[in-house]
Amino acid sequence: MAGKGQDRGRGRARAARPAQSLLPATSYSEGEWEFEFIAVLNGDPLGIQRLPDKFTEFVASNEPAALQLRKASCGFCRWPVDVLFDGRDKMYLHTGWEKFPRFHDLQAGCVLTFSYQGDEEMSVKVFDDMSCRRHYHGDDEEDDD
């Protein structure tokens, strides 16, 4: 939504982002393991997206055929995405992925945080190229995410 004050900032110059833009982290939360990582969309956001090697290693024992992407603030907004393994220990979001960036109007430079909770489910938070979290009409304002 365009309007007054949307592009306000502090005048800070943004640093160039590195070519490899995936930063993994594993954490322990509420008695269950989860795996979190950040992806900066470079190039065509509708194209298949490679997932970090450490995440591929994390799920290597069961190699999911698909993942359910879920917006972190929406319990019912889900996008089923087929997962592609290339035989060289690389994993990609493939068929179905294009619906997620199209719905969220993602552009190159957007930052996504992924949190894998197991059972082939990932929550996703979307940030614009100014590092501000995007909220959509279906977001639950009472959610603490």
Coordinates of N, CA, C and O in Angstrom, one line a residue:
M1 N 0.8 -1.2 0.0 CA 0.0 0.0 0.0 C 0.9 1.2 0.0 O 1.7 1.4 0.9
A2 N 0.8 2.0 -1.0 CA 1.6 3.2 -1.1 C 0.9 4.4 -0.4 O -0.3 4.5 -0.3
G3 N 1.7 5.2 0.2 CA 1.2 6.3 0.9 C 2.2 7.2 1.6 O 3.4 6.9 1.5
K4 N 1.8 8.2 2.3 CA 2.7 9.1 3.0 C 3.6 8.3 4.0 O 3.1 7.5 4.7
G5 N 4.8 8.7 4.0 CA 5.7 8.2 5.1 C 6.2 6.8 4.8 O 6.9 6.2 5.6
Q6 N 5.8 6.1 3.7 CA 6.2 4.7 3.5 C 7.7 4.5 3.4 O 8.3 3.6 3.9
D7 N 8.4 5.5 2.8 CA 9.8 5.3 2.5 C 10.7 6.1 3.5 O 11.8 6.5 3.2
R8 N 10.2 6.5 4.7 CA 10.9 7.2 5.6 C 12.1 6.3 6.1 O 12.0 5.1 6.3
G9 N 13.2 7.0 6.4 CA 14.3 6.2 6.9 C 15.3 7.2 7.6 O 15.0 8.3 7.8
R10 N 16.4 6.7 8.0 CA 17.3 7.5 8.8 C 18.5 7.9 7.9 O 19.5 8.4 8.3
G11 N 18.4 7.7 6.6 CA 19.4 8.1 5.6 C 20.7 7.3 5.7 O 21.7 7.7 5.2
R12 N 20.6 6.1 6.2 CA 21.7 5.2 6.3 C 21.9 4.5 5.0 O 21.0 4.0 4.4
A13 N 23.1 4.4 4.6 CA 23.4 3.7 3.3 C 23.4 2.2 3.6 O 23.8 1.7 4.7
R14 N 22.9 1.4 2.7 CA 22.8 0.0 2.9 C 24.1 -0.7 2.3 O 24.6 -0.3 1.3
A15 N 24.6 -1.6 3.1 CA 25.8 -2.4 2.6 C 25.4 -3.3 1.5 O 24.3 -3.8 1.5
A16 N 26.3 -3.6 0.7 CA 26.1 -4.6 -0.4 C 25.9 -6.0 0.2 O 26.6 -6.3 1.2
R17 N 25.0 -6.7 -0.3 CA 24.7 -8.1 0.2 C 25.7 -9.1 -0.4 O 26.0 -9.0 -1.6
P18 N 26.2 -10.1 0.3 CA 27.1 -11.1 -0.3 C 26.3 -11.9 -1.3 O 25.1 -12.1 -1.2
A19 N 27.1 -12.5 -2.2 CA 26.5 -13.4 -3.2 C 25.8 -14.6 -2.6 O 24.7 -15.0 -3.0
Q20 N 26.4 -15.2 -1.6 CA 25.8 -16.3 -0.9 C 25.0 -15.7 0.3 O 25.6 -15.2 1.2
S21 N 23.7 -15.8 0.2 CA 22.9 -15.0 1.1 C 22.1 -15.9 2.1 O 21.1 -15.4 2.6
L22 N 22.5 -17.1 2.3 CA 21.8 -18.0 3.2 C 22.6 -18.2 4.5 O 23.7 -18.6 4.4
L23 N 22.0 -17.9 5.6 CA 22.7 -17.9 6.9 C 21.9 -18.9 7.8 O 20.8 -18.5 8.3
P24 N 22.4 -20.1 8.1 CA 21.6 -21.0 8.9 C 21.9 -20.9 10.4 O 22.9 -20.4 10.8
A25 N 20.9 -21.3 11.1 CA 21.0 -21.4 12.6 C 20.1 -22.5 13.1 O 19.1 -22.7 12.6
T26 N 20.6 -23.2 14.1 CA 19.8 -24.3 14.7 C 19.5 -23.9 16.1 O 20.4 -23.3 16.8
S27 N 18.3 -24.1 16.6 CA 18.0 -23.7 17.9 C 17.1 -24.7 18.6 O 16.5 -25.5 17.9
Y28 N 17.0 -24.6 19.9 CA 16.2 -25.5 20.7 C 15.1 -24.6 21.3 O 15.4 -23.6 22.0
S29 N 13.9 -24.9 21.0 CA 12.8 -24.1 21.5 C 11.6 -25.0 22.0 O 11.1 -25.8 21.2
E30 N 11.2 -24.7 23.2 CA 10.0 -25.4 23.8 C 10.0 -26.9 23.6 O 9.0 -27.5 23.3
G31 N 11.2 -27.5 23.8 CA 11.3 -28.9 23.8 C 11.4 -29.6 22.5 O 11.5 -30.8 22.4
E32 N 11.4 -28.8 21.4 CA 11.6 -29.4 20.1 C 12.7 -28.7 19.3 O 12.8 -27.5 19.4
W33 N 13.4 -29.4 18.4 CA 14.4 -28.8 17.6 C 13.7 -28.1 16.4 O 12.7 -28.6 15.9
E34 N 14.3 -27.0 16.0 CA 13.9 -26.4 14.8 C 15.1 -25.8 14.1 O 16.2 -25.7 14.8
F35 N 15.0 -25.6 12.9 CA 16.1 -25.1 12.1 C 15.7 -23.8 11.4 O 14.6 -23.8 10.8
E36 N 16.5 -22.7 11.6 CA 16.1 -21.4 11.1 C 17.2 -21.0 10.1 O 18.4 -21.2 10.4
F37 N 16.8 -20.3 9.1 CA 17.8 -19.6 8.2 C 17.2 -18.5 7.5 O 15.9 -18.3 7.5
I38 N 18.0 -17.6 6.9 CA 17.6 -16.4 6.2 C 18.0 -16.6 4.8 O 19.1 -17.1 4.5
A39 N 17.1 -16.1 3.9 CA 17.4 -16.1 2.4 C 17.1 -14.8 1.9 O 16.0 -14.2 2.1
V40 N 18.1 -14.2 1.2 CA 17.9 -13.0 0.5 C 17.6 -13.3 -1.0 O 18.4 -14.1 -1.6
L41 N 16.5 -12.9 -1.5 CA 16.1 -13.2 -2.9 C 16.9 -12.4 -3.9 O 16.8 -11.2 -3.9
N42 N 17.8 -13.1 -4.6 CA 18.6 -12.5 -5.6 C 18.1 -13.0 -7.0 O 17.7 -14.2 -7.1
G43 N 18.0 -12.2 -8.0 CA 17.5 -12.7 -9.3 C 16.0 -12.8 -9.3 O 15.3 -12.1 -8.6
D44 N 15.5 -13.8 -10.0 CA 14.1 -14.0 -10.2 C 13.5 -14.7 -9.0 O 13.8 -15.9 -8.7
P45 N 12.6 -14.0 -8.2 CA 12.0 -14.6 -7.0 C 11.1 -15.7 -7.4 O 10.8 -16.6 -6.5
L46 N 10.6 -15.8 -8.6 CA 9.7 -16.9 -9.0 C 10.4 -18.2 -9.4 O 9.8 -19.2 -9.5
G47 N 11.7 -18.1 -9.6 CA 12.5 -19.3 -10.0 C 12.7 -20.2 -8.8 O 12.5 -19.8 -7.7
I48 N 13.2 -21.4 -9.1 CA 13.4 -22.3 -8.0 C 14.5 -21.7 -7.1 O 15.3 -21.0 -7.5
Q49 N 14.4 -22.0 -5.8 CA 15.2 -21.4 -4.8 C 16.0 -22.5 -4.1 O 15.5 -23.5 -3.6
R50 N 17.3 -22.4 -4.1 CA 18.2 -23.4 -3.4 C 18.2 -23.1 -1.9 O 18.2 -22.0 -1.4
L51 N 18.1 -24.2 -1.1 CA 18.1 -24.1 0.3 C 19.5 -24.3 0.8 O 20.3 -25.0 0.1
P52 N 19.8 -23.9 2.0 CA 21.2 -24.0 2.5 C 21.6 -25.4 2.7 O 20.8 -26.3 3.0
D53 N 22.9 -25.7 2.4 CA 23.5 -27.0 2.6 C 23.3 -27.6 4.0 O 23.0 -28.7 4.2
K54 N 23.4 -26.7 5.0 CA 23.3 -27.2 6.4 C 21.8 -27.6 6.6 O 21.6 -28.6 7.4
F55 N 20.9 -27.0 6.0 CA 19.5 -27.4 6.1 C 19.3 -28.7 5.4 O 18.6 -29.6 5.9
T56 N 19.9 -28.9 4.3 CA 19.8 -30.1 3.5 C 20.4 -31.3 4.4 O 19.8 -32.4 4.4
E57 N 21.5 -31.0 5.0 CA 22.1 -32.0 5.9 C 21.1 -32.3 7.1 O 21.0 -33.5 7.5
F58 N 20.5 -31.3 7.6 CA 19.5 -31.4 8.8 C 18.4 -32.4 8.5 O 18.0 -33.1 9.3
V59 N 17.8 -32.3 7.2 CA 16.7 -33.1 6.9 C 17.1 -34.4 6.0 O 16.3 -35.1 5.5
A60 N 18.4 -34.6 5.9 CA 18.9 -35.7 5.0 C 18.4 -37.1 5.4 O 18.2 -37.9 4.5
S61 N 18.1 -37.3 6.7 CA 17.6 -38.6 7.0 C 16.2 -39.0 6.5 O 15.9 -40.1 6.3
N62 N 15.4 -37.9 6.2 CA 14.1 -38.3 5.7 C 13.8 -37.7 4.3 O 12.8 -38.0 3.7
E63 N 14.6 -36.8 3.8 CA 14.5 -36.1 2.5 C 13.0 -35.9 2.1 O 12.4 -36.7 1.4
P64 N 12.4 -34.9 2.6 CA 10.9 -34.6 2.3 C 10.7 -34.4 0.8 O 11.5 -33.8 0.2
A65 N 9.6 -34.9 0.3 CA 9.2 -34.7 -1.1 C 8.6 -33.3 -1.2 O 8.6 -32.8 -2.3
A66 N 8.1 -32.8 -0.2 CA 7.4 -31.5 -0.2 C 7.5 -30.8 1.1 O 7.8 -31.5 2.2
L67 N 7.3 -29.5 1.1 CA 7.3 -28.7 2.4 C 6.0 -27.9 2.3 O 5.6 -27.5 1.3
Q68 N 5.4 -27.7 3.5 CA 4.3 -26.8 3.6 C 4.8 -25.4 4.1 O 5.3 -25.3 5.3
L69 N 4.8 -24.4 3.3 CA 5.2 -23.1 3.7 C 4.0 -22.4 4.4 O 2.9 -22.5 3.8
R70 N 4.3 -21.8 5.5 CA 3.2 -21.1 6.3 C 3.7 -19.8 6.7 O 4.8 -19.7 7.3
K71 N 2.9 -18.7 6.4 CA 3.3 -17.4 6.9 C 3.3 -17.5 8.5 O 2.4 -18.1 9.0
A72 N 4.3 -17.0 9.1 CA 4.5 -17.1 10.5 C 3.3 -16.5 11.3 O 2.9 -17.0 12.4
S73 N 2.6 -15.6 10.8 CA 1.4 -15.0 11.5 C 0.1 -15.5 11.0 O -0.9 -14.9 11.4
C74 N 0.1 -16.6 10.3 CA -1.2 -17.1 9.7 C -1.2 -18.6 9.9 O -0.4 -19.3 9.2
G75 N -2.1 -19.1 10.7 CA -2.1 -20.5 10.9 C -2.7 -21.3 9.8 O -2.5 -22.5 9.6
F76 N -3.5 -20.7 8.9 CA -4.2 -21.4 7.8 C -3.7 -21.1 6.4 O -4.1 -21.7 5.5
C77 N -2.8 -20.1 6.3 CA -2.2 -19.7 5.0 C -1.1 -20.6 4.7 O 0.0 -20.5 5.3
R78 N -1.3 -21.6 3.8 CA -0.2 -22.6 3.5 C 0.0 -22.7 2.0 O -1.0 -22.6 1.2
W79 N 1.2 -22.9 1.6 CA 1.6 -23.1 0.2 C 2.4 -24.4 0.2 O 3.5 -24.5 0.7
P80 N 1.8 -25.5 -0.4 CA 2.6 -26.7 -0.6 C 3.6 -26.5 -1.7 O 3.3 -26.0 -2.8
V81 N 4.8 -26.9 -1.4 CA 5.9 -26.7 -2.4 C 6.7 -28.0 -2.5 O 7.1 -28.6 -1.5
D82 N 6.8 -28.5 -3.7 CA 7.6 -29.7 -4.0 C 9.1 -29.4 -3.7 O 9.6 -28.3 -4.1
V83 N 9.8 -30.3 -3.2 CA 11.3 -30.2 -3.0 C 12.0 -31.0 -4.0 O 11.6 -32.2 -4.3
L84 N 13.1 -30.5 -4.5 CA 13.9 -31.2 -5.5 C 15.3 -31.4 -4.9 O 15.9 -30.5 -4.4
F85 N 15.7 -32.7 -5.0 CA 17.1 -33.0 -4.6 C 17.8 -33.3 -5.9 O 17.4 -34.1 -6.7
D86 N 19.0 -32.7 -6.1 CA 19.7 -32.9 -7.4 C 20.7 -34.0 -7.4 O 21.4 -34.2 -8.4
G87 N 20.8 -34.8 -6.4 CA 21.7 -35.9 -6.4 C 23.1 -35.5 -6.0 O 24.0 -36.4 -5.9
R88 N 23.4 -34.2 -5.8 CA 24.7 -33.7 -5.4 C 24.6 -33.0 -4.1 O 25.3 -32.1 -3.8
D89 N 23.7 -33.5 -3.2 CA 23.4 -33.0 -1.9 C 23.0 -31.5 -1.9 O 23.3 -30.8 -1.0
K90 N 22.2 -31.1 -3.0 CA 21.6 -29.8 -3.0 C 20.1 -30.0 -3.0 O 19.6 -30.9 -3.6
M91 N 19.4 -29.0 -2.4 CA 18.0 -29.1 -2.2 C 17.4 -27.8 -2.6 O 17.9 -26.7 -2.3
Y92 N 16.2 -27.9 -3.3 CA 15.6 -26.7 -3.9 C 14.1 -26.7 -3.6 O 13.5 -27.7 -3.6
L93 N 13.5 -25.5 -3.4 CA 12.1 -25.3 -3.5 C 11.7 -25.2 -4.9 O 12.3 -24.4 -5.7
H94 N 10.8 -26.1 -5.4 CA 10.6 -26.2 -6.8 C 9.1 -25.9 -7.1 O 8.6 -24.8 -6.9
T95 N 8.4 -26.9 -7.6 CA 7.0 -26.8 -8.1 C 6.1 -26.3 -6.9 O 6.1 -26.9 -5.9
G96 N 5.4 -25.2 -7.1 CA 4.6 -24.6 -6.1 C 5.2 -23.4 -5.5 O 4.5 -22.6 -4.9
W97 N 6.5 -23.3 -5.5 CA 7.2 -22.2 -4.9 C 6.7 -20.9 -5.6 O 6.5 -19.9 -4.9
E98 N 6.5 -20.8 -6.9 CA 6.2 -19.6 -7.6 C 4.9 -18.9 -7.0 O 4.8 -17.7 -7.1
K99 N 4.0 -19.7 -6.4 CA 2.8 -19.1 -5.9 C 3.1 -18.3 -4.7 O 2.4 -17.2 -4.5
F100 N 4.1 -18.6 -3.9 CA 4.4 -17.9 -2.6 C 4.9 -16.5 -3.0 O 4.3 -15.5 -2.5
P101 N 5.9 -16.3 -3.8 CA 6.4 -15.0 -4.1 C 5.4 -14.2 -4.9 O 5.4 -13.0 -4.8
R102 N 4.6 -14.8 -5.7 CA 3.6 -14.1 -6.5 C 2.6 -13.5 -5.5 O 2.2 -12.3 -5.7
F103 N 2.1 -14.3 -4.6 CA 1.1 -13.8 -3.7 C 1.6 -12.7 -2.8 O 0.9 -11.8 -2.5
H104 N 2.9 -12.8 -2.4 CA 3.5 -11.8 -1.5 C 4.1 -10.7 -2.3 O 4.8 -9.8 -1.7
D105 N 4.1 -10.7 -3.6 CA 4.7 -9.6 -4.5 C 6.1 -9.4 -4.1 O 6.6 -8.3 -3.9
L106 N 6.9 -10.6 -4.0 CA 8.3 -10.5 -3.7 C 9.1 -10.1 -4.9 O 8.8 -10.4 -6.0
Q107 N 10.1 -9.3 -4.6 CA 11.0 -8.8 -5.6 C 12.5 -9.1 -5.1 O 12.7 -9.5 -4.0
A108 N 13.4 -9.0 -6.1 CA 14.8 -9.2 -5.7 C 15.2 -8.2 -4.6 O 14.7 -7.1 -4.6
G109 N 15.9 -8.7 -3.6 CA 16.3 -7.9 -2.4 C 15.4 -8.2 -1.2 O 15.8 -7.8 -0.1
C110 N 14.3 -8.8 -1.4 CA 13.4 -9.2 -0.2 C 14.2 -10.3 0.6 O 14.9 -11.1 0.1
V111 N 14.0 -10.2 1.9 CA 14.6 -11.1 2.8 C 13.5 -12.0 3.4 O 12.5 -11.5 3.9
L112 N 13.7 -13.3 3.5 CA 12.8 -14.3 4.0 C 13.5 -15.0 5.2 O 14.7 -15.4 5.1
T113 N 12.8 -15.1 6.3 CA 13.3 -16.0 7.4 C 12.5 -17.2 7.4 O 11.2 -17.2 7.4
F114 N 13.1 -18.4 7.4 CA 12.5 -19.7 7.4 C 12.7 -20.3 8.7 O 13.8 -20.3 9.2
S115 N 11.7 -21.0 9.2 CA 11.8 -21.7 10.5 C 11.2 -23.1 10.3 O 10.0 -23.2 10.1
Y116 N 12.0 -24.1 10.3 CA 11.5 -25.5 10.1 C 11.2 -26.1 11.4 O 12.0 -26.2 12.3
Q117 N 9.9 -26.5 11.6 CA 9.5 -27.1 12.9 C 9.3 -28.6 12.8 O 8.8 -29.2 13.8
G118 N 9.7 -29.2 11.7 CA 9.5 -30.6 11.6 C 8.2 -30.9 10.8 O 7.5 -30.0 10.4
D119 N 7.9 -32.2 10.7 CA 6.7 -32.6 10.0 C 6.5 -31.9 8.6 O 5.4 -31.6 8.2
E120 N 7.6 -31.6 7.9 CA 7.6 -31.0 6.6 C 6.9 -29.6 6.6 O 6.3 -29.2 5.6
E121 N 7.0 -28.9 7.7 CA 6.3 -27.6 7.8 C 7.4 -26.5 8.1 O 8.2 -26.7 9.0
M122 N 7.3 -25.4 7.4 CA 8.1 -24.2 7.6 C 7.3 -23.0 7.7 O 6.5 -22.7 6.9
S123 N 7.6 -22.2 8.7 CA 7.0 -20.9 8.8 C 8.0 -19.9 8.1 O 9.2 -20.1 8.1
V124 N 7.4 -18.9 7.5 CA 8.2 -17.9 6.7 C 7.7 -16.5 7.1 O 6.5 -16.2 7.2
K125 N 8.7 -15.6 7.4 CA 8.5 -14.2 7.6 C 9.1 -13.5 6.4 O 10.2 -13.8 5.9
V126 N 8.4 -12.4 5.9 CA 8.8 -11.7 4.7 C 9.2 -10.3 5.1 O 8.5 -9.6 5.8
F127 N 10.4 -9.9 4.7 CA 10.9 -8.5 5.0 C 11.2 -7.9 3.6 O 11.7 -8.5 2.7
D128 N 10.9 -6.6 3.5 CA 11.2 -5.9 2.2 C 12.7 -5.6 2.1 O 13.5 -5.9 3.0
D129 N 13.1 -4.9 1.0 CA 14.5 -4.6 0.8 C 15.0 -3.5 1.7 O 16.2 -3.2 1.7
M130 N 14.1 -2.9 2.6 CA 14.5 -2.0 3.6 C 14.6 -2.6 5.0 O 14.6 -2.0 6.0
S131 N 14.5 -3.9 5.0 CA 14.6 -4.7 6.2 C 13.4 -4.5 7.2 O 13.5 -4.7 8.4
C132 N 12.2 -4.2 6.6 CA 11.0 -4.0 7.4 C 10.1 -5.2 7.1 O 9.9 -5.5 6.0
R133 N 9.5 -5.8 8.2 CA 8.6 -6.9 8.0 C 7.4 -6.5 7.3 O 6.8 -5.5 7.6
R134 N 7.0 -7.3 6.3 CA 5.8 -7.0 5.6 C 4.6 -7.7 6.3 O 4.7 -8.9 6.7
H135 N 3.5 -7.0 6.4 CA 2.3 -7.6 7.0 C 1.2 -7.5 5.9 O 1.2 -6.6 5.2
Y136 N 0.4 -8.5 5.9 CA -0.6 -8.6 4.8 C -2.0 -8.7 5.4 O -2.1 -8.9 6.6
H137 N -3.0 -8.5 4.6 CA -4.4 -8.4 5.1 C -4.8 -9.6 5.9 O -5.7 -9.4 6.8
G138 N -4.2 -10.7 5.8 CA -4.6 -11.9 6.5 C -3.9 -12.1 7.8 O -4.1 -13.1 8.5
D139 N -2.9 -11.2 8.1 CA -2.1 -11.4 9.3 C -3.0 -11.3 10.6 O -3.8 -10.4 10.7
D140 N -2.6 -12.1 11.6 CA -3.3 -12.1 12.8 C -2.6 -11.1 13.8 O -1.5 -11.4 14.2
E141 N -3.2 -10.0 14.1 CA -2.6 -9.0 14.9 C -2.3 -9.4 16.3 O -1.5 -8.8 17.0
E142 N -2.9 -10.4 16.8 CA -2.7 -10.9 18.2 C -1.5 -11.9 18.3 O -1.1 -12.2 19.4
D143 N -1.0 -12.3 17.2 CA 0.1 -13.3 17.2 C 1.4 -12.5 17.6 O 1.6 -11.4 17.1
D144 N 2.2 -13.2 18.4 CA 3.5 -12.6 18.8 C 4.6 -12.8 17.8 O 5.7 -12.3 18.1
D145 N 4.4 -13.5 16.7 CA 5.5 -13.7 15.7 C 5.9 -12.3 15.2 O 6.1 -11.8 14.4

